[in-house]
PDB file of C-alpha atoms in Angstrom:
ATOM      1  CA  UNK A 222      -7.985  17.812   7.685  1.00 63.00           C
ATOM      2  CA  UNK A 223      -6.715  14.585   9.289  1.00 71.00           C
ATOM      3  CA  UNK A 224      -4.061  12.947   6.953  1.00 94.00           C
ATOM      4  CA  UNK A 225      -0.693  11.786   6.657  1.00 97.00           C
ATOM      5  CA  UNK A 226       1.939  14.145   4.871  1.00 97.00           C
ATOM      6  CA  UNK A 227       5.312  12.964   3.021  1.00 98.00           C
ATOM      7  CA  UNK A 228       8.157  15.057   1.872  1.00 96.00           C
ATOM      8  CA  UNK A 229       9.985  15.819  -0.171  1.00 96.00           C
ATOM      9  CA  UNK A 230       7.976  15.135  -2.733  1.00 96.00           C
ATOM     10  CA  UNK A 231      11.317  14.287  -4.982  1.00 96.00           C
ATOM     11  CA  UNK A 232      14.673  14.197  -3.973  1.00 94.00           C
ATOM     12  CA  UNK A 233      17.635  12.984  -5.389  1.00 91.00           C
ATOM     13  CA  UNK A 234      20.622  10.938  -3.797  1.00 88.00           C
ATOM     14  CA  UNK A 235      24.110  11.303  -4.609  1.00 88.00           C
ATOM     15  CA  UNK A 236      26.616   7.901  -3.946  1.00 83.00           C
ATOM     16  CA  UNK A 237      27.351   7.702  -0.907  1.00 86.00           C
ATOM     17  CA  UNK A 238      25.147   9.932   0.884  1.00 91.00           C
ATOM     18  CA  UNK A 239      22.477   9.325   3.206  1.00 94.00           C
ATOM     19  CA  UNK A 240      19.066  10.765   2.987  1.00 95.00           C
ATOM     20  CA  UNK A 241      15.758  11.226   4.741  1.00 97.00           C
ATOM     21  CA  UNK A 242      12.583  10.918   4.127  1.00 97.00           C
ATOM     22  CA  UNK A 243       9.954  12.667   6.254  1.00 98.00           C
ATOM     23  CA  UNK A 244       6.322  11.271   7.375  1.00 98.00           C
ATOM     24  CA  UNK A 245       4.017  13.162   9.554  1.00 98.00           C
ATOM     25  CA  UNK A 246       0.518  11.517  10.759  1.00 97.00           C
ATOM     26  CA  UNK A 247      -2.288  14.043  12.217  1.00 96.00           C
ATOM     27  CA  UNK A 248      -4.834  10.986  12.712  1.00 94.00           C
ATOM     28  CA  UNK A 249      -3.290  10.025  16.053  1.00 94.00           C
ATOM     29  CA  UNK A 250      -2.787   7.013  15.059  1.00 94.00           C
ATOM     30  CA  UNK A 251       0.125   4.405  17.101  1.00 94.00           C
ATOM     31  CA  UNK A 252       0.996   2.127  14.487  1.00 94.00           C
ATOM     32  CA  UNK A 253       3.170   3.457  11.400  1.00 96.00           C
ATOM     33  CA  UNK A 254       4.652   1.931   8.523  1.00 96.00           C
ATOM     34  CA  UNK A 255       7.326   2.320   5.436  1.00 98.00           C
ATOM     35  CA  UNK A 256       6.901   0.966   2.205  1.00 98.00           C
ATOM     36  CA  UNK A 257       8.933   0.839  -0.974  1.00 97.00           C
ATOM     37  CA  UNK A 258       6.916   0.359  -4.368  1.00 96.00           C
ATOM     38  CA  UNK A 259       8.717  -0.867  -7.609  1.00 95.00           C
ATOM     39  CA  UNK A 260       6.958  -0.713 -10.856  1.00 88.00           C
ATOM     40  CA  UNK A 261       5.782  -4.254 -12.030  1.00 83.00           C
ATOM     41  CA  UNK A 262       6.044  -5.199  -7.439  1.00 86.00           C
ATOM     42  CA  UNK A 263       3.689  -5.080  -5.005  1.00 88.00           C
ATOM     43  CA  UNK A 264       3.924  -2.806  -1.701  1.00 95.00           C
ATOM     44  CA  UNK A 265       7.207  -4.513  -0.046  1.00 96.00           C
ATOM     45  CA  UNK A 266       7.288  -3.947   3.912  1.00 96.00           C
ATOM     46  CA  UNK A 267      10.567  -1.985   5.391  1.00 97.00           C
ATOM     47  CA  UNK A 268       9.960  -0.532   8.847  1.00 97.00           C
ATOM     48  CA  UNK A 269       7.495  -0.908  10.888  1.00 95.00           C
ATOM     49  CA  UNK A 270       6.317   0.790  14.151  1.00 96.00           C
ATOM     50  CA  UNK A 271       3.584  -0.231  16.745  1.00 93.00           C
ATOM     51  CA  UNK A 272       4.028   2.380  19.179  1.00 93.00           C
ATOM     52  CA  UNK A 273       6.691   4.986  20.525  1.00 94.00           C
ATOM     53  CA  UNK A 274      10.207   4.061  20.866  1.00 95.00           C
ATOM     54  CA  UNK A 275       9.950   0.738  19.132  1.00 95.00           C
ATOM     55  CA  UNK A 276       9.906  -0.334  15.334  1.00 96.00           C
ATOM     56  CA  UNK A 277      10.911  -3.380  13.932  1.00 96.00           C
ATOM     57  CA  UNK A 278      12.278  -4.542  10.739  1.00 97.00           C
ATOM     58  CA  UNK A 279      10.186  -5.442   7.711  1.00 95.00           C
ATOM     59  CA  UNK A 280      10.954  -7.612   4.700  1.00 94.00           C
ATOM     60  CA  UNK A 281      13.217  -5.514   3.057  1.00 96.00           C
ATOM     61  CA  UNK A 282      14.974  -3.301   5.916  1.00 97.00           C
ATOM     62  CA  UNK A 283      19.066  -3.870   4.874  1.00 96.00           C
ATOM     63  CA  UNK A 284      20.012  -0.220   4.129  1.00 96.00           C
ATOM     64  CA  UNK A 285      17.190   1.044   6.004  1.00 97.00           C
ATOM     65  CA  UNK A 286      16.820   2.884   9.396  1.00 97.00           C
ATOM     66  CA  UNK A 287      13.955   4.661  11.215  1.00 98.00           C
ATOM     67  CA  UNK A 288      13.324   6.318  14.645  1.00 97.00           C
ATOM     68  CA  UNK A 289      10.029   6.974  16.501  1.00 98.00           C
ATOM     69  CA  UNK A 290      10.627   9.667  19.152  1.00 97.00           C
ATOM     70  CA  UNK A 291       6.911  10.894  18.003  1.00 97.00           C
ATOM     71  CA  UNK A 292       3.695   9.411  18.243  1.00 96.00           C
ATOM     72  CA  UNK A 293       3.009  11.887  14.786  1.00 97.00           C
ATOM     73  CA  UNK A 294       6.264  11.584  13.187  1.00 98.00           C
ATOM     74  CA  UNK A 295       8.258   7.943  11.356  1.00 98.00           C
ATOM     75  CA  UNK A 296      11.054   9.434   9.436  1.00 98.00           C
ATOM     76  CA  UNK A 297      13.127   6.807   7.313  1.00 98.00           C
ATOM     77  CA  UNK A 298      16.498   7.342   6.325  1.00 97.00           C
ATOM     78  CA  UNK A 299      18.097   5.547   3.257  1.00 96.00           C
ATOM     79  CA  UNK A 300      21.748   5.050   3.922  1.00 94.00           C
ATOM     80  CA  UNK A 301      24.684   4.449   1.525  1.00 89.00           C
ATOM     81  CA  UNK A 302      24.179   0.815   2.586  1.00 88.00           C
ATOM     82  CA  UNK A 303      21.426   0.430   0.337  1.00 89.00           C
ATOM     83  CA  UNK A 304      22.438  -0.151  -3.365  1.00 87.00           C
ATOM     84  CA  UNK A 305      19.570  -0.100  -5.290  1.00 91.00           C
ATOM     85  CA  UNK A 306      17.317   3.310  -3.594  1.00 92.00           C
ATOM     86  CA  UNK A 307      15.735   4.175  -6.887  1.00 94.00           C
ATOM     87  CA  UNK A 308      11.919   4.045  -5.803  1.00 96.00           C
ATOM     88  CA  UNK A 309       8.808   5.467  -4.729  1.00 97.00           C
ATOM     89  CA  UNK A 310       8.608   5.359  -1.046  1.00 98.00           C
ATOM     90  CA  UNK A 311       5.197   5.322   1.141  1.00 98.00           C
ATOM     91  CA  UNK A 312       4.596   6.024   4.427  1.00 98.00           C
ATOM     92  CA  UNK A 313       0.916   4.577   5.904  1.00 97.00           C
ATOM     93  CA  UNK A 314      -0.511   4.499   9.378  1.00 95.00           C
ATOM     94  CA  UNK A 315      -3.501   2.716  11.256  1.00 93.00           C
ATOM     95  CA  UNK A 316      -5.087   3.037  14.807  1.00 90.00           C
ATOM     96  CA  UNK A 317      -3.454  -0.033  15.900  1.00 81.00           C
ATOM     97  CA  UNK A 318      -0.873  -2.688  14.674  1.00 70.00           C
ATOM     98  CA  UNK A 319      -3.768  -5.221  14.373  1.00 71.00           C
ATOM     99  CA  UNK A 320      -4.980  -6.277  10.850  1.00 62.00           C
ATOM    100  CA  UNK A 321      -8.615  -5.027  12.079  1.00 73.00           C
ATOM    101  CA  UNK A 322      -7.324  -1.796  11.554  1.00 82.00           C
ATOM    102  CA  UNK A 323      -7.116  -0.704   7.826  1.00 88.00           C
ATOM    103  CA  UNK A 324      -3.469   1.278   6.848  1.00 92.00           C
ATOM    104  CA  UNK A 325      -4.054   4.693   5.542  1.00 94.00           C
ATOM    105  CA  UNK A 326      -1.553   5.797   2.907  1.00 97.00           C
ATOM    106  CA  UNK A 327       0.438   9.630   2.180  1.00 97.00           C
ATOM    107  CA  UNK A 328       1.260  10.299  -1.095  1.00 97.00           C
ATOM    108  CA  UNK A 329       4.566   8.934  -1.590  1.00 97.00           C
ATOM    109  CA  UNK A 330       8.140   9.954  -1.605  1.00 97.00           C
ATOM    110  CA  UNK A 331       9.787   9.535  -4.953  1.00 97.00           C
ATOM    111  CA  UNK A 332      14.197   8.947  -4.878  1.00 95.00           C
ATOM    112  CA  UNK A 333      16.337   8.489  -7.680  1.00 93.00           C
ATOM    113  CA  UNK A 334      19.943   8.560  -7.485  1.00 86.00           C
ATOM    114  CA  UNK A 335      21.988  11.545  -9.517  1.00 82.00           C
TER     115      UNK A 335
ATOM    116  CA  UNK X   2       5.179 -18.249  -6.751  1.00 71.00           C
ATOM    117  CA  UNK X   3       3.964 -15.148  -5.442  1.00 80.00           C
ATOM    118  CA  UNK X   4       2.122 -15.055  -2.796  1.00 91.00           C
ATOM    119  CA  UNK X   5      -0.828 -12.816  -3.981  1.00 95.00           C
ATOM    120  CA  UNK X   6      -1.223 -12.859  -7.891  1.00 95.00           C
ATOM    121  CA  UNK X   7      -2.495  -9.762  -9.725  1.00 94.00           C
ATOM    122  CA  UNK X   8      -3.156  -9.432 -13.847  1.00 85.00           C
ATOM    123  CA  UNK X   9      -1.094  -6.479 -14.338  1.00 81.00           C
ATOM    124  CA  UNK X  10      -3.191  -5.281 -17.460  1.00 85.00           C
ATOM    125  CA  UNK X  11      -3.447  -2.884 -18.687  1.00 92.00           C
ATOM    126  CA  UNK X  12      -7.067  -2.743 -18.891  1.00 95.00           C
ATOM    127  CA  UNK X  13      -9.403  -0.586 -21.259  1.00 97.00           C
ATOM    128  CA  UNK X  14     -12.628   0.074 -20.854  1.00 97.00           C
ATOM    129  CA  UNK X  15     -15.488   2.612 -22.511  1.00 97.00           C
ATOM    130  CA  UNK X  16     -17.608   5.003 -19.900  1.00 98.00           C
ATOM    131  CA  UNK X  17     -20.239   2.882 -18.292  1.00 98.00           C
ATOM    132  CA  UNK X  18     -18.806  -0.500 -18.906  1.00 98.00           C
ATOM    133  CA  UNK X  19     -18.271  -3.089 -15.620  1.00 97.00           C
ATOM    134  CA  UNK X  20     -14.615  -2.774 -14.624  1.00 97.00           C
ATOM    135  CA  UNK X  21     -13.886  -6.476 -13.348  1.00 97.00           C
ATOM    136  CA  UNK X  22     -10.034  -7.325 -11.583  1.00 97.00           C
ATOM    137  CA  UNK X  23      -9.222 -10.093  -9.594  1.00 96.00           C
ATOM    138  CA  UNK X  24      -6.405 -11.100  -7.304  1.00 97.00           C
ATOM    139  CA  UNK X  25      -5.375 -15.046  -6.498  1.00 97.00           C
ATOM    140  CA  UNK X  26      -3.403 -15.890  -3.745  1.00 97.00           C
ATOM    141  CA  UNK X  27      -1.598 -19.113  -2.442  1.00 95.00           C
ATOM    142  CA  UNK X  28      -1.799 -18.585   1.725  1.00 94.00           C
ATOM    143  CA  UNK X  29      -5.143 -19.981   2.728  1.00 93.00           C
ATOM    144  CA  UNK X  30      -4.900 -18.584   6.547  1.00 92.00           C
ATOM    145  CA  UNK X  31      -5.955 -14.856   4.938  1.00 93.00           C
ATOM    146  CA  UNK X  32      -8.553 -13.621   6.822  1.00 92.00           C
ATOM    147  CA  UNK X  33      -8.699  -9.846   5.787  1.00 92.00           C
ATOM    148  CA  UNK X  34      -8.780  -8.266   1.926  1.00 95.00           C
ATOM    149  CA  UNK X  35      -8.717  -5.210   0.949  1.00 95.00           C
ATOM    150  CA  UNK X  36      -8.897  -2.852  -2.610  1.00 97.00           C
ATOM    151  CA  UNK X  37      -6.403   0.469  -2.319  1.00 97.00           C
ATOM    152  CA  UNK X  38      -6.728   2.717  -5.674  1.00 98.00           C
ATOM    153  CA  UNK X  39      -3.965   4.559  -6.405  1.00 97.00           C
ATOM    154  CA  UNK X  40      -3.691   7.655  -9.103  1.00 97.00           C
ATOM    155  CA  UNK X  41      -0.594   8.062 -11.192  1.00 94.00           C
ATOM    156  CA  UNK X  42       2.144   9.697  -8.409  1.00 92.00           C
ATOM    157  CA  UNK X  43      -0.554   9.598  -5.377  1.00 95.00           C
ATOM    158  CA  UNK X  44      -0.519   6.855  -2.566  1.00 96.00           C
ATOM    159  CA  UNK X  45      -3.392   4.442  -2.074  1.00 97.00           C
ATOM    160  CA  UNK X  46      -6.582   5.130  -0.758  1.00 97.00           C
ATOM    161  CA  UNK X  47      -8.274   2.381   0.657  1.00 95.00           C
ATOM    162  CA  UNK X  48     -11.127   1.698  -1.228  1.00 96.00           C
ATOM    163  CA  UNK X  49     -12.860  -1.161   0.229  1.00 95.00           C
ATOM    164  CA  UNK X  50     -11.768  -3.712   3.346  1.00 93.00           C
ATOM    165  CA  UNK X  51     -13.918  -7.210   4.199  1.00 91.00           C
ATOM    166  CA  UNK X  52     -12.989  -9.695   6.605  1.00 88.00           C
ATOM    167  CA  UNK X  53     -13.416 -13.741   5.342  1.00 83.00           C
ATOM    168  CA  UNK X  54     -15.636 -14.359   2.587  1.00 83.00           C
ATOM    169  CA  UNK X  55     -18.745 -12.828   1.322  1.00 85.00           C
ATOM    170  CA  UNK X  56     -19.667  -9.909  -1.174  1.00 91.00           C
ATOM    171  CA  UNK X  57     -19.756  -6.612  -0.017  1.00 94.00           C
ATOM    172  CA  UNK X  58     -20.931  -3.080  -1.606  1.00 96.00           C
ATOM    173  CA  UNK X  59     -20.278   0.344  -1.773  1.00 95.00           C
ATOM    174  CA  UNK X  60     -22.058   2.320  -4.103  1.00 97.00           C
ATOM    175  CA  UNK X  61     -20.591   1.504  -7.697  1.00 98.00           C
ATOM    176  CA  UNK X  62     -17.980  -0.973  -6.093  1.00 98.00           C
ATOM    177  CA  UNK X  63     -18.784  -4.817  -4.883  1.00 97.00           C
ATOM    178  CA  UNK X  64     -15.942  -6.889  -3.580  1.00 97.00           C
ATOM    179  CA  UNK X  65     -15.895 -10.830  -3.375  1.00 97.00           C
ATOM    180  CA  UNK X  66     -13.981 -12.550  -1.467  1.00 96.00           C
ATOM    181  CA  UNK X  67     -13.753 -16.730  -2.224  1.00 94.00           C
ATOM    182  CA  UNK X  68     -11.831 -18.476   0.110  1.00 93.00           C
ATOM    183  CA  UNK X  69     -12.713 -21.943  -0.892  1.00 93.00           C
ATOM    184  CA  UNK X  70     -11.272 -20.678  -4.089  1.00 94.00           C
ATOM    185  CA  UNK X  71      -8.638 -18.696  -2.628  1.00 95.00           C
ATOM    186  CA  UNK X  72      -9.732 -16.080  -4.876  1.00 95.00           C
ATOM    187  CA  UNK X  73     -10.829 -11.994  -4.450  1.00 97.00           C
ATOM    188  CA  UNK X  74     -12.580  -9.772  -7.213  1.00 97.00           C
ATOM    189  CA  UNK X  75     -13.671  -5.659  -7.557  1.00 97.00           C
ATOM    190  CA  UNK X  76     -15.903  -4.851  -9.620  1.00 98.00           C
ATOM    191  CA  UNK X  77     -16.704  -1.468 -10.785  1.00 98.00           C
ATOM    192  CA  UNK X  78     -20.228  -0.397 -12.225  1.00 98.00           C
ATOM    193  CA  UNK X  79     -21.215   2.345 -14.530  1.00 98.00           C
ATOM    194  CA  UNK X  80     -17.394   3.055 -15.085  1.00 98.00           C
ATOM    195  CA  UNK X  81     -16.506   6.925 -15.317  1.00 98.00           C
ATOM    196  CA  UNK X  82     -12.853   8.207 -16.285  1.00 97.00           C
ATOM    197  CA  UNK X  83     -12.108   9.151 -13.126  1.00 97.00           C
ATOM    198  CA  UNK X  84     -11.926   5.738 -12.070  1.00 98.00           C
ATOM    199  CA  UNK X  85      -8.547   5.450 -14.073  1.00 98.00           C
ATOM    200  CA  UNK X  86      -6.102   4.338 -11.864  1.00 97.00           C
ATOM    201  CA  UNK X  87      -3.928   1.570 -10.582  1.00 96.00           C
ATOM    202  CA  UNK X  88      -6.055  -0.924  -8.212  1.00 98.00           C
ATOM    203  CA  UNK X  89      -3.799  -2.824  -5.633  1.00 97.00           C
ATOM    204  CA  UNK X  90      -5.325  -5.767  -4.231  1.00 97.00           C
ATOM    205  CA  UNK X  91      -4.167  -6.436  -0.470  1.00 96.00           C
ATOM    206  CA  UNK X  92      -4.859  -9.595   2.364  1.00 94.00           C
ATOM    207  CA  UNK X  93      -3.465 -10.025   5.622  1.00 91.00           C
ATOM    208  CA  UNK X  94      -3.391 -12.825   8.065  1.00 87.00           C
ATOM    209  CA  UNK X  95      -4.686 -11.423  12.062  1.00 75.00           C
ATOM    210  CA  UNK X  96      -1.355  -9.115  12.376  1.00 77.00           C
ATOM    211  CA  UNK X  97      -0.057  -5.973  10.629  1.00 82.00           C
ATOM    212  CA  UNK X  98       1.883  -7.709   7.952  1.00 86.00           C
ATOM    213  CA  UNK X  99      -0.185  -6.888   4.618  1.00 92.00           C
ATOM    214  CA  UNK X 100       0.887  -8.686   1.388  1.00 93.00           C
ATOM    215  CA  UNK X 101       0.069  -6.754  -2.150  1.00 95.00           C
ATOM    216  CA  UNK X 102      -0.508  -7.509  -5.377  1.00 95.00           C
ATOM    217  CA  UNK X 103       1.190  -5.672  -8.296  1.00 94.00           C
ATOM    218  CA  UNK X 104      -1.314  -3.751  -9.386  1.00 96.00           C
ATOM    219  CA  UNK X 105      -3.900  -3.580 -12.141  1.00 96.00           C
ATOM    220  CA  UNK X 106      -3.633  -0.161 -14.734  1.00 95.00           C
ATOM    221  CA  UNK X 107      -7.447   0.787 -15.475  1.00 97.00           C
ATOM    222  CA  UNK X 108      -8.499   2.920 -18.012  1.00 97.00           C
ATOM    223  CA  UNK X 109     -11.774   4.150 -18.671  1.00 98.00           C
ATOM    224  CA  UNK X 110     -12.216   5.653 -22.138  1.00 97.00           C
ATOM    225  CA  UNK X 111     -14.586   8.540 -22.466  1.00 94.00           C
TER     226      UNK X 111
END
């Protein structure tokens, strides 16, 4: 089954520690995408990447980072940097980076801080 | 202002009623909407995608898309509880960049 898989499911962050978050896409799709969802918020943009080796920032990347060595793979780390991590975190992909081409959603990363 | 405006809800309904939710928004160059549904701890599924304006339908589900009005609506028909969910209403512009709405809490009562 094509899909996109998250994990950890849940995972916790101590202060000052940095964490990541995996995403792995089967659909062989080129563009891939990180979003953080607050309760009462819509979908806020942090990373985004059109192809290999390139990504660029989103509307909310301070505390962010990501890599794209992988066509399949867009893992996001939350630094230290970034105060408030508390949040459900959602990786989606699409064919291309062109708005013709509907994003595809995993199931979500949840973080809270210990 | 936000730039897409979604009725949070919650919003009850009994088995077979006509879900209705709507989404405003303020940025008149959107050219493609889309409905994601999303169950409690799950990501969104895409539920239905239409470029400019017009009605379109798929199966129990009809989206509407006003522009004049700047305005986009889902409706549901012949509810069932398994349409209980959150329903996230999304537009873009001609790039990647979507912009959401909150989110609308459905439940259908059985």
């Amino acid at each position: 089954d094509g899909g996109i898989t998250q994990s950890p499911k849940y995972l916790f962050r101590k202060e000052g520690q940095n964490v990541t978050l995996s995403c792995e896409q089967n659909l062989n799709h080129d563009a891939m995408y990180w979003y953080r969802q607050d309760p009462g918020q819509g979908l806020r943009l942090i990373y985004y990447s059109q192809i290999v080796n390139d990504f660029q920032k989103g509307d909310i990347a301070e505390g962010y980072s990501v890599s794209r060595e992988k066509k399949e793979s867009f893992p996001l780390t939350v630094t230290s940097a970034q105060k408030n991590p508390t949040a459900f975190y959602l990786c989606a992909s699409s064919s291309t980076g062109s708005s013709n081409q509907p994003q595809h959603f995993g199931d979500g990363t949840r973080l809270s801080i210990l | 202002q936000k730039e897409v405006e979604q009725d949070p809800g919650p919003l009850s309904v009994p088995e077979g009623a006509i879900v209705s939710l709507n989404c405003t928004y303020s940025n008149s160059a959107f050219q493609y909407f889309m409905w994601y549904r999303q169950y409690s701890r799950k990501g969104p599924e895409l539920l239905m995608y239409t470029y400019s304006s017009g009605n379109k339908e798929d199966g129990r589900f009809t989206a509407q898309v006003d522009k004049s009005s700047k305005y986009i609506s889902l409706f549901i028909r012949d509810s069932q509880p398994s349409d209980s969910a959150t329903y996230l209403c999304a537009m873009s512009l001609n790039d990647y960049k979507l912009s959401f709405g909150a989110g609308t809490t459905v439940t259908v009562r059985a």
